[in-house]
CSV table of C-alpha atoms and ligand atoms in Angstrom, one decimal:
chain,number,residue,atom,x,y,z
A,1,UNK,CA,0.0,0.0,0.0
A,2,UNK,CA,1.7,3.0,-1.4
A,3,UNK,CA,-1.3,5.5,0.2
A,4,UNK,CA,-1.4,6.8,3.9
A,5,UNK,CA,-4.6,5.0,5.1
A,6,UNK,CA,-5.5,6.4,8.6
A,7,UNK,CA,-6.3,3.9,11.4
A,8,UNK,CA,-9.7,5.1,13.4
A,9,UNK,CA,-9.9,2.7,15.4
A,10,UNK,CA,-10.5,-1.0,16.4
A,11,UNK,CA,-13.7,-3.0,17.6
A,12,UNK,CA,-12.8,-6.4,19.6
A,13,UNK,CA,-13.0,-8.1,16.4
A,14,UNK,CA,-12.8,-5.4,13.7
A,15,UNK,CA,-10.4,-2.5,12.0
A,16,UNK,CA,-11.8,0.6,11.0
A,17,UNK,CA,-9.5,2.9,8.4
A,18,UNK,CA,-10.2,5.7,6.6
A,19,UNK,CA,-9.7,5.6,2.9
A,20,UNK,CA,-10.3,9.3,2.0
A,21,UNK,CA,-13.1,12.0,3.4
A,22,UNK,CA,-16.0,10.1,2.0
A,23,UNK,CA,-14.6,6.4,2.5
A,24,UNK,CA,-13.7,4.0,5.2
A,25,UNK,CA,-12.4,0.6,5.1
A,26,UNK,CA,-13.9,-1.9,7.5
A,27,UNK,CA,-12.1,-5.3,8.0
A,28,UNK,CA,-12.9,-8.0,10.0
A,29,UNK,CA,-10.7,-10.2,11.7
A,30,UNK,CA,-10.6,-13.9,12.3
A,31,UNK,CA,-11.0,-13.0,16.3
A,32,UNK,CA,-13.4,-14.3,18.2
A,33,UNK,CA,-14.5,-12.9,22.0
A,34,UNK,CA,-16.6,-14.9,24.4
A,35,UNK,CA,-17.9,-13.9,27.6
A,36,UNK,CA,-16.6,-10.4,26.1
A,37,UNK,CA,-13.0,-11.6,26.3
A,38,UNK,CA,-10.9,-11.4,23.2
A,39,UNK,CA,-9.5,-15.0,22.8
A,40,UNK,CA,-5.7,-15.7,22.1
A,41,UNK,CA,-7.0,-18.3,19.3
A,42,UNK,CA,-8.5,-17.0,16.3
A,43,UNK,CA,-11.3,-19.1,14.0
A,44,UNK,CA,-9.9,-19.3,10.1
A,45,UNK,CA,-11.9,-17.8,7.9
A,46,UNK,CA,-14.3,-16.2,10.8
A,47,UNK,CA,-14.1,-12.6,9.4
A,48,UNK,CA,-14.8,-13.9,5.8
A,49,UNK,CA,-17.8,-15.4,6.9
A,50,UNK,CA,-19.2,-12.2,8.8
A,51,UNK,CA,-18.5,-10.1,6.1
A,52,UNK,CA,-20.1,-12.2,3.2
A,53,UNK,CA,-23.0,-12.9,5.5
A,54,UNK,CA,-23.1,-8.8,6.5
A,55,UNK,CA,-22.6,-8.0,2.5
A,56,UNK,CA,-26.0,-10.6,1.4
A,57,UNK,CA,-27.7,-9.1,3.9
A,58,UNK,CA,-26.8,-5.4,3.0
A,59,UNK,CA,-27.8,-6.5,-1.0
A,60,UNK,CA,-31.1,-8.2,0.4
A,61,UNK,CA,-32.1,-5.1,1.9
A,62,UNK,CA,-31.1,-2.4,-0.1
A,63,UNK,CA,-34.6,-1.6,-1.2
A,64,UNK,CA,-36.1,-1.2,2.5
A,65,UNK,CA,-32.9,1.0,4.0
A,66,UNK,CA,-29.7,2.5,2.1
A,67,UNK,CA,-26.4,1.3,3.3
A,68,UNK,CA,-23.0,2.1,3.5
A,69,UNK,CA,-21.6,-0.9,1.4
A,70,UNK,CA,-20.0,0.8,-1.4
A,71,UNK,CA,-17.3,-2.3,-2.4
A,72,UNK,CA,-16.4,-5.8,-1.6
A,73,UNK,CA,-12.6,-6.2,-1.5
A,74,UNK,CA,-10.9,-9.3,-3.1
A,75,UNK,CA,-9.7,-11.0,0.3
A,76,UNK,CA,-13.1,-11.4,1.3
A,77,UNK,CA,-12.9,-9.8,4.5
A,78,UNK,CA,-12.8,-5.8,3.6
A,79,UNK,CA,-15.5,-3.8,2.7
A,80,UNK,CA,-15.2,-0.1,1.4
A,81,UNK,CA,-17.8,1.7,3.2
A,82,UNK,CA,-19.9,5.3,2.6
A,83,UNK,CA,-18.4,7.4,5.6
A,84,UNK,CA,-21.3,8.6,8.1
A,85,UNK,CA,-22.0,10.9,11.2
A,86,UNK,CA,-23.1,8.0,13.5
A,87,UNK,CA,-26.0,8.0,15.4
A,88,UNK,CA,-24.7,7.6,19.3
A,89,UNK,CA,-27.3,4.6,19.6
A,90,UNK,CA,-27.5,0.6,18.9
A,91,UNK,CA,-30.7,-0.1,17.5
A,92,UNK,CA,-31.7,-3.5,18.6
A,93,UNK,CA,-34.8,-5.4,17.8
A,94,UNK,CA,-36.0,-8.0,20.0
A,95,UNK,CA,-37.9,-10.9,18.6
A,96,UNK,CA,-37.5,-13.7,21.6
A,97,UNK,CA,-37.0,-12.7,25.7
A,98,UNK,CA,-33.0,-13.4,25.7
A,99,UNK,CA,-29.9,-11.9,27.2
A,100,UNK,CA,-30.3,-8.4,28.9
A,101,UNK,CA,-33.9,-8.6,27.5
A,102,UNK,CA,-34.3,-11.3,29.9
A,103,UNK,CA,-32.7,-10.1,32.7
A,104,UNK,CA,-34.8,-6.6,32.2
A,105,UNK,CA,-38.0,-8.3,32.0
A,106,UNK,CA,-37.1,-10.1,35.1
A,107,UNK,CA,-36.3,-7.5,37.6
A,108,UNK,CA,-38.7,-5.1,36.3
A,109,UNK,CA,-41.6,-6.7,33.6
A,110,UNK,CA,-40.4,-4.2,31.0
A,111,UNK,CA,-37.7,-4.1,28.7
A,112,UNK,CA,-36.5,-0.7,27.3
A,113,UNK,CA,-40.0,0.5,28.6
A,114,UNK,CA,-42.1,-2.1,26.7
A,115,UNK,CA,-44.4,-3.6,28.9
A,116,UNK,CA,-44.6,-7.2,28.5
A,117,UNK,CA,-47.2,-10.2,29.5
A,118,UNK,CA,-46.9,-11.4,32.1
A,119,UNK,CA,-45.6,-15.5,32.7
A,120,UNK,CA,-43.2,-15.4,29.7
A,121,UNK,CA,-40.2,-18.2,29.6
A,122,UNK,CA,-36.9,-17.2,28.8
A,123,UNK,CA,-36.0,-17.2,25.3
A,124,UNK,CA,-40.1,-17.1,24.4
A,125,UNK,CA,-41.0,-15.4,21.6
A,126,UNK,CA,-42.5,-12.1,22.3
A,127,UNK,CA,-46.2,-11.0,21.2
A,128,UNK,CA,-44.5,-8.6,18.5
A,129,UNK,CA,-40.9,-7.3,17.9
A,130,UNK,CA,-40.3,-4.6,20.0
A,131,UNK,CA,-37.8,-1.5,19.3
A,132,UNK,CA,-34.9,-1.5,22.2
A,133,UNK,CA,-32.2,0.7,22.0
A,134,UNK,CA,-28.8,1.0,23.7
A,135,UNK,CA,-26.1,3.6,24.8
A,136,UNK,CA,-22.8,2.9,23.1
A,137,UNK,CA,-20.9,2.2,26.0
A,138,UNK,CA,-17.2,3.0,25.3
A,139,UNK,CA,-15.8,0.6,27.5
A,140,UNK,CA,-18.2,-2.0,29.7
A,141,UNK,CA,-21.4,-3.2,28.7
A,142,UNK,CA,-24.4,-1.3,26.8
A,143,UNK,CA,-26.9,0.3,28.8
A,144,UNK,CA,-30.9,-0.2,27.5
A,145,UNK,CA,-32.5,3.2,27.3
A,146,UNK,CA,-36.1,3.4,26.6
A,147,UNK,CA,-38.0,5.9,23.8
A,148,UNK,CA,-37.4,9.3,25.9
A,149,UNK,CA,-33.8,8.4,26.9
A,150,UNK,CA,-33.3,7.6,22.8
A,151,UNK,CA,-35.4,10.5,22.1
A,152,UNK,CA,-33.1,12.4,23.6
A,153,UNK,CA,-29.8,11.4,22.1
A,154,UNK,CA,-31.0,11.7,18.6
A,155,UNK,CA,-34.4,13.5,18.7
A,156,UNK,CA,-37.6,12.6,18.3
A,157,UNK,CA,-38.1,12.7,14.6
A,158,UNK,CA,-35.1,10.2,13.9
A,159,UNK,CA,-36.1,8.0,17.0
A,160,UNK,CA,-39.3,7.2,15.5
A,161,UNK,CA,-37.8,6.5,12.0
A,162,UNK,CA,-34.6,4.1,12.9
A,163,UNK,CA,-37.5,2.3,15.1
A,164,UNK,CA,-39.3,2.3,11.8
A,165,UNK,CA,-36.4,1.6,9.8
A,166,UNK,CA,-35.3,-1.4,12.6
A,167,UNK,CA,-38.6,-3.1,13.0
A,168,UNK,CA,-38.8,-3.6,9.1
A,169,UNK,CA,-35.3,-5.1,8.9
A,170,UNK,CA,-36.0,-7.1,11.9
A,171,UNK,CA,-39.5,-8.6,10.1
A,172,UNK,CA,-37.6,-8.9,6.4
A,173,UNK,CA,-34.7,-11.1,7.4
A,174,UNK,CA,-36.0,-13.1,10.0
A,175,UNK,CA,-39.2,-14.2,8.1
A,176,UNK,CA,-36.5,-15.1,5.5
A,177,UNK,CA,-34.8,-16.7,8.2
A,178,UNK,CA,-37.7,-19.0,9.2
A,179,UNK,CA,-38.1,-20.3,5.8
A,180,UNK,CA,-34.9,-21.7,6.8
A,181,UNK,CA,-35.1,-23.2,9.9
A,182,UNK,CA,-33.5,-20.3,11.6
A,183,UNK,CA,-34.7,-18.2,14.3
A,184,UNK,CA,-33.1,-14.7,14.3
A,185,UNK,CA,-33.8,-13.8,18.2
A,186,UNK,CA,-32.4,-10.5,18.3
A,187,UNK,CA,-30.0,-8.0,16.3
A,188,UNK,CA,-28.1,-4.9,16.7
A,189,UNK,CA,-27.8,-2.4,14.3
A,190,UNK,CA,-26.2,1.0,13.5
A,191,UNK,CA,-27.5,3.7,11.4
A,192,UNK,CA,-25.8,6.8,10.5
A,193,UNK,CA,-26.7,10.1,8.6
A,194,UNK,CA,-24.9,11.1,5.3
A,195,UNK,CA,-24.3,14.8,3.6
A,196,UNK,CA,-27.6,15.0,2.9
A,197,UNK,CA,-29.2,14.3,6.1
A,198,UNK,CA,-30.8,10.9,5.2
A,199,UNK,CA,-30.2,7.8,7.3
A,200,UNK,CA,-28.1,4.9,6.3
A,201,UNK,CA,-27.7,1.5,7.5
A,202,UNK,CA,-23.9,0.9,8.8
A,203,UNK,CA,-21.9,-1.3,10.8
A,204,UNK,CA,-22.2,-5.1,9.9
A,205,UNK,CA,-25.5,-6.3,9.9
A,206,UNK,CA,-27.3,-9.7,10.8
A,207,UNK,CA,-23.9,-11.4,11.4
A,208,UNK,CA,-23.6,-14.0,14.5
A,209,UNK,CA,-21.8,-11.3,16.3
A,210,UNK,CA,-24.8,-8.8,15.8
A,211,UNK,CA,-27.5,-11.3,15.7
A,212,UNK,CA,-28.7,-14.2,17.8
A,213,UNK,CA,-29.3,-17.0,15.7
A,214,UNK,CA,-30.8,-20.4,16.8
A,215,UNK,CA,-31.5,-23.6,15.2
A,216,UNK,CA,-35.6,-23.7,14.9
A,217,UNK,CA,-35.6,-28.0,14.9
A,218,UNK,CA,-33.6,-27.6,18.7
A,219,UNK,CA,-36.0,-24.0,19.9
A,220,UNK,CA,-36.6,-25.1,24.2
A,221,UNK,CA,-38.6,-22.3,25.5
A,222,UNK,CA,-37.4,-21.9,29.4
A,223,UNK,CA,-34.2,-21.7,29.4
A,224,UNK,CA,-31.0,-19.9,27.3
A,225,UNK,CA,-30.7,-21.8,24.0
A,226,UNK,CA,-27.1,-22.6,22.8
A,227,UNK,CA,-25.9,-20.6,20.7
A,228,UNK,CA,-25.4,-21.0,16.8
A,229,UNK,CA,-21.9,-20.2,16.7
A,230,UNK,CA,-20.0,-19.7,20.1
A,231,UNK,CA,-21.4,-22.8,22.0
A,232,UNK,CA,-18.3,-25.5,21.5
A,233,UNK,CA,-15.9,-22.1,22.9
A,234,UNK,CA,-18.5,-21.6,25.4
A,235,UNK,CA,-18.7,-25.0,26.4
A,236,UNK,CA,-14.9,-26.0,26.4
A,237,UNK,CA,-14.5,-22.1,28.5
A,238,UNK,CA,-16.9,-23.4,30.8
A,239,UNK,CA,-15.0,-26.8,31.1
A,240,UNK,CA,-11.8,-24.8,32.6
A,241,UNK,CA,-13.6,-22.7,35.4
A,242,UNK,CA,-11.9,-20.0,33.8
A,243,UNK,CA,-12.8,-16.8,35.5
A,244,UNK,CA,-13.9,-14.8,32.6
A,245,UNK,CA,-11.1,-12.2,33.0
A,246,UNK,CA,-8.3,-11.5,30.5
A,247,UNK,CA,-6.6,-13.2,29.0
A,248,UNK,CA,-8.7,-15.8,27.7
A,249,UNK,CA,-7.6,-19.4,27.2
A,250,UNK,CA,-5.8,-20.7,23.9
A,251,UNK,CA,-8.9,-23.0,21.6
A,252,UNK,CA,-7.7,-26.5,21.0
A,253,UNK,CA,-7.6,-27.6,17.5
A,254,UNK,CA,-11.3,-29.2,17.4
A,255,UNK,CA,-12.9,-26.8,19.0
A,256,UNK,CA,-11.5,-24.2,16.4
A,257,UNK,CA,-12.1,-26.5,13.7
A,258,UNK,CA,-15.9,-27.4,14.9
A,259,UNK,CA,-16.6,-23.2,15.4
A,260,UNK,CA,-15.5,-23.0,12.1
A,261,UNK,CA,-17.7,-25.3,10.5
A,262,UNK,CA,-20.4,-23.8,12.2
A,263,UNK,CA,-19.9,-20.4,11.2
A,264,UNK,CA,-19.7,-21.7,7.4
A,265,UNK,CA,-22.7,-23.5,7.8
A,266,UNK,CA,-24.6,-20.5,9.1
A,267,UNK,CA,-22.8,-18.1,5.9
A,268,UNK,CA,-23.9,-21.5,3.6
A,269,UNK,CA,-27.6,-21.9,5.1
A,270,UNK,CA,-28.2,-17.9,5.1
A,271,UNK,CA,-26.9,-17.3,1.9
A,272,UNK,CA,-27.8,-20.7,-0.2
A,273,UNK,CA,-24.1,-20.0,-1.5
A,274,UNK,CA,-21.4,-22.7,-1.1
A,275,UNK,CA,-18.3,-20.7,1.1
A,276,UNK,CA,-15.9,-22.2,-1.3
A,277,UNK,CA,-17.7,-20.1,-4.3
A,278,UNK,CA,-17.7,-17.0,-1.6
A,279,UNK,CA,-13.6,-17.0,-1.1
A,280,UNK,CA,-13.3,-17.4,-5.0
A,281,UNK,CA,-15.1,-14.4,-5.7
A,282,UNK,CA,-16.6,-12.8,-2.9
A,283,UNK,CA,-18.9,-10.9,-5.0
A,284,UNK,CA,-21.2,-13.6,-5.3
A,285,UNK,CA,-22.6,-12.9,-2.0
A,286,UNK,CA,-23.9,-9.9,-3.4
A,287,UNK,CA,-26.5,-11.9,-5.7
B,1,Q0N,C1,-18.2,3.8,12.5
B,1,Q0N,N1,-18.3,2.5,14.3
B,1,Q0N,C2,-18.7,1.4,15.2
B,1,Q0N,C3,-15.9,-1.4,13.1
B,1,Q0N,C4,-17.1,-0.9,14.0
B,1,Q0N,N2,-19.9,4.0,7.9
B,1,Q0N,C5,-19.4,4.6,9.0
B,1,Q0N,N3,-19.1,5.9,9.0
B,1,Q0N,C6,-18.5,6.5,10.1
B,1,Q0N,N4,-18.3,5.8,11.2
B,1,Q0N,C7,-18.5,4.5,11.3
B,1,Q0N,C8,-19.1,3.8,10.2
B,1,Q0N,C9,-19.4,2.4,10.2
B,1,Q0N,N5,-19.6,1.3,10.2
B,1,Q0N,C10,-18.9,2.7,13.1
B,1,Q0N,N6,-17.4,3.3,14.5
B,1,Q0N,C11,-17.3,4.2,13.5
B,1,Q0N,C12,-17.7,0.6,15.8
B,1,Q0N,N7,-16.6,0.1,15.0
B,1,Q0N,C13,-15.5,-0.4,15.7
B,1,Q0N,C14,-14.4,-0.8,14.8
B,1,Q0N,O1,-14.8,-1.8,13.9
């Protein structure tokens, strides 16, 4: 690279660069965090697969929201991306009663200000998709806000259009998800506003690491379902009675290997696209 590309900064799992005033280049990595801990081992392959499932989705949805996707590097793993003023919320749609969603509805019988029946199970699906942002926390965990707390980072007029603009998304992919044999239980996105004030759909979107995904044939109401991806890493983490600080434990070789197979079976079910077609010409995912 003969050009000065300017590092902006770095997710656990990604690298974000600056191309030029109106471009960025986002490039995920083979990482992989669990319990929000970076681990030592990385999964081959992993960012390839976020980034061809993130790019189908992007193409798939294009018509409902404009997104940042402007290019699909070579190596699979790059995208060349619309630079945005970011909105200083996460957008996430809740399908299923799962993660903080869970533990809201516990304490309190709300989540993000959505009452909810009464009785539900974890991981139940919920009446209706409801809207339930997040602060961006810059270091711990995401905080859930509710409509007057998000109202007030980004005004009213844009709250109730990412809501909108979420909810839609949300509906699109996971009834396309259903058809096969996939429930998508919750996702994060990121919107931001271009030069001409209109929003755009950023970030990666309806990846593992956004998205919960479970197998519909193994769905068990009452209890956390395992997840898609992460549950051999989980599983083997567990077996150590490592604490869940830094530094992580080093993968052994099958539990890389079986992640990986996973993750390329959720790119290869998602996408109907073979992975092997994907890494020869990455385009493809684009349809
Ligand atoms: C941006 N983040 C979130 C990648 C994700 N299109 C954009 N324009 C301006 N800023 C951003 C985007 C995007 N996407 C998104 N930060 C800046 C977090 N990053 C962390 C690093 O990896």
């Amino acid at each position: 690279m003969s050009d000065t590309v300017m590092h902006l900064g770095s997710g656990k799992v990604r690298e974000l660069y600056a191309l030029d005033d109106e471009r960025l280049l986002l490039v995920a990595s083979d990482r992989i965090s669990t319990f929000d801990v970076v681990l030592p081992t990385e999964i081959p392959d992993k960012g390839r697969v976020l980034t061809g499932l993130s790019a189908f989705w992007f193409a798939q949805t294009g018509a409902l929201v404009p997104n940042h996707l402007l290019a699909l590097r070579e190596d699979g793993r790059s995208t060349e991306c619309r630079r945005l003023e970011m909105l200083p919320i996460e957008c996430v749609v809740r399908g299923y009663l799962a993660g903080s969603g869970w533990k809201d509805y516990l304490a309190t019988g709300e989540v993000c200000g959505h009452r909810l029946p009464i009785g539900l199970l974890e991981s139940q699906q919920l009446p209706e998709p409801i809207f339930t942002p997040a602060t961006k926390a810059q270091t711990g965990h995401d905080e859930n806000i509710d409509r007057a707390a998000g109202a007030a980072l980004v005004g009213e007029g844009r709250y109730d259009e990412v809501e909108r603009l979420s909810l839609e998304l949300y509906r699109s992919v996971s009834e396309r998800a259903a058809k096969l044999g996939i429930i998508l239980a919750d996702t994060k996105l990121e919107f931001g506003v271009d030069a001409e004030g209109r929003l755009v759909l950023a970030d990666e979107a309806f990846t593992p690491d956004s998205s919960r995904f479970w197998p519909a044939d193994e769905f068990r109401p009452g209890g956390p379902q395992p997840s898609f991806d992460k549950q051999f890493v989980r599983d083997y983490c567990e077996s150590l009675g490592w604490d869940k600080t830094y530094p992580g434990p080093e993968l052994p070789a099958d539990v890389v290997d079986g992640t990986r197979t996973r993750y390329i079976d959720a790119f290869e079910r998602l996408t109907g696209t073979e992975f092997g077609r994907y890494l020869a010409d990455p385009g493809v995912a684009l349809g």
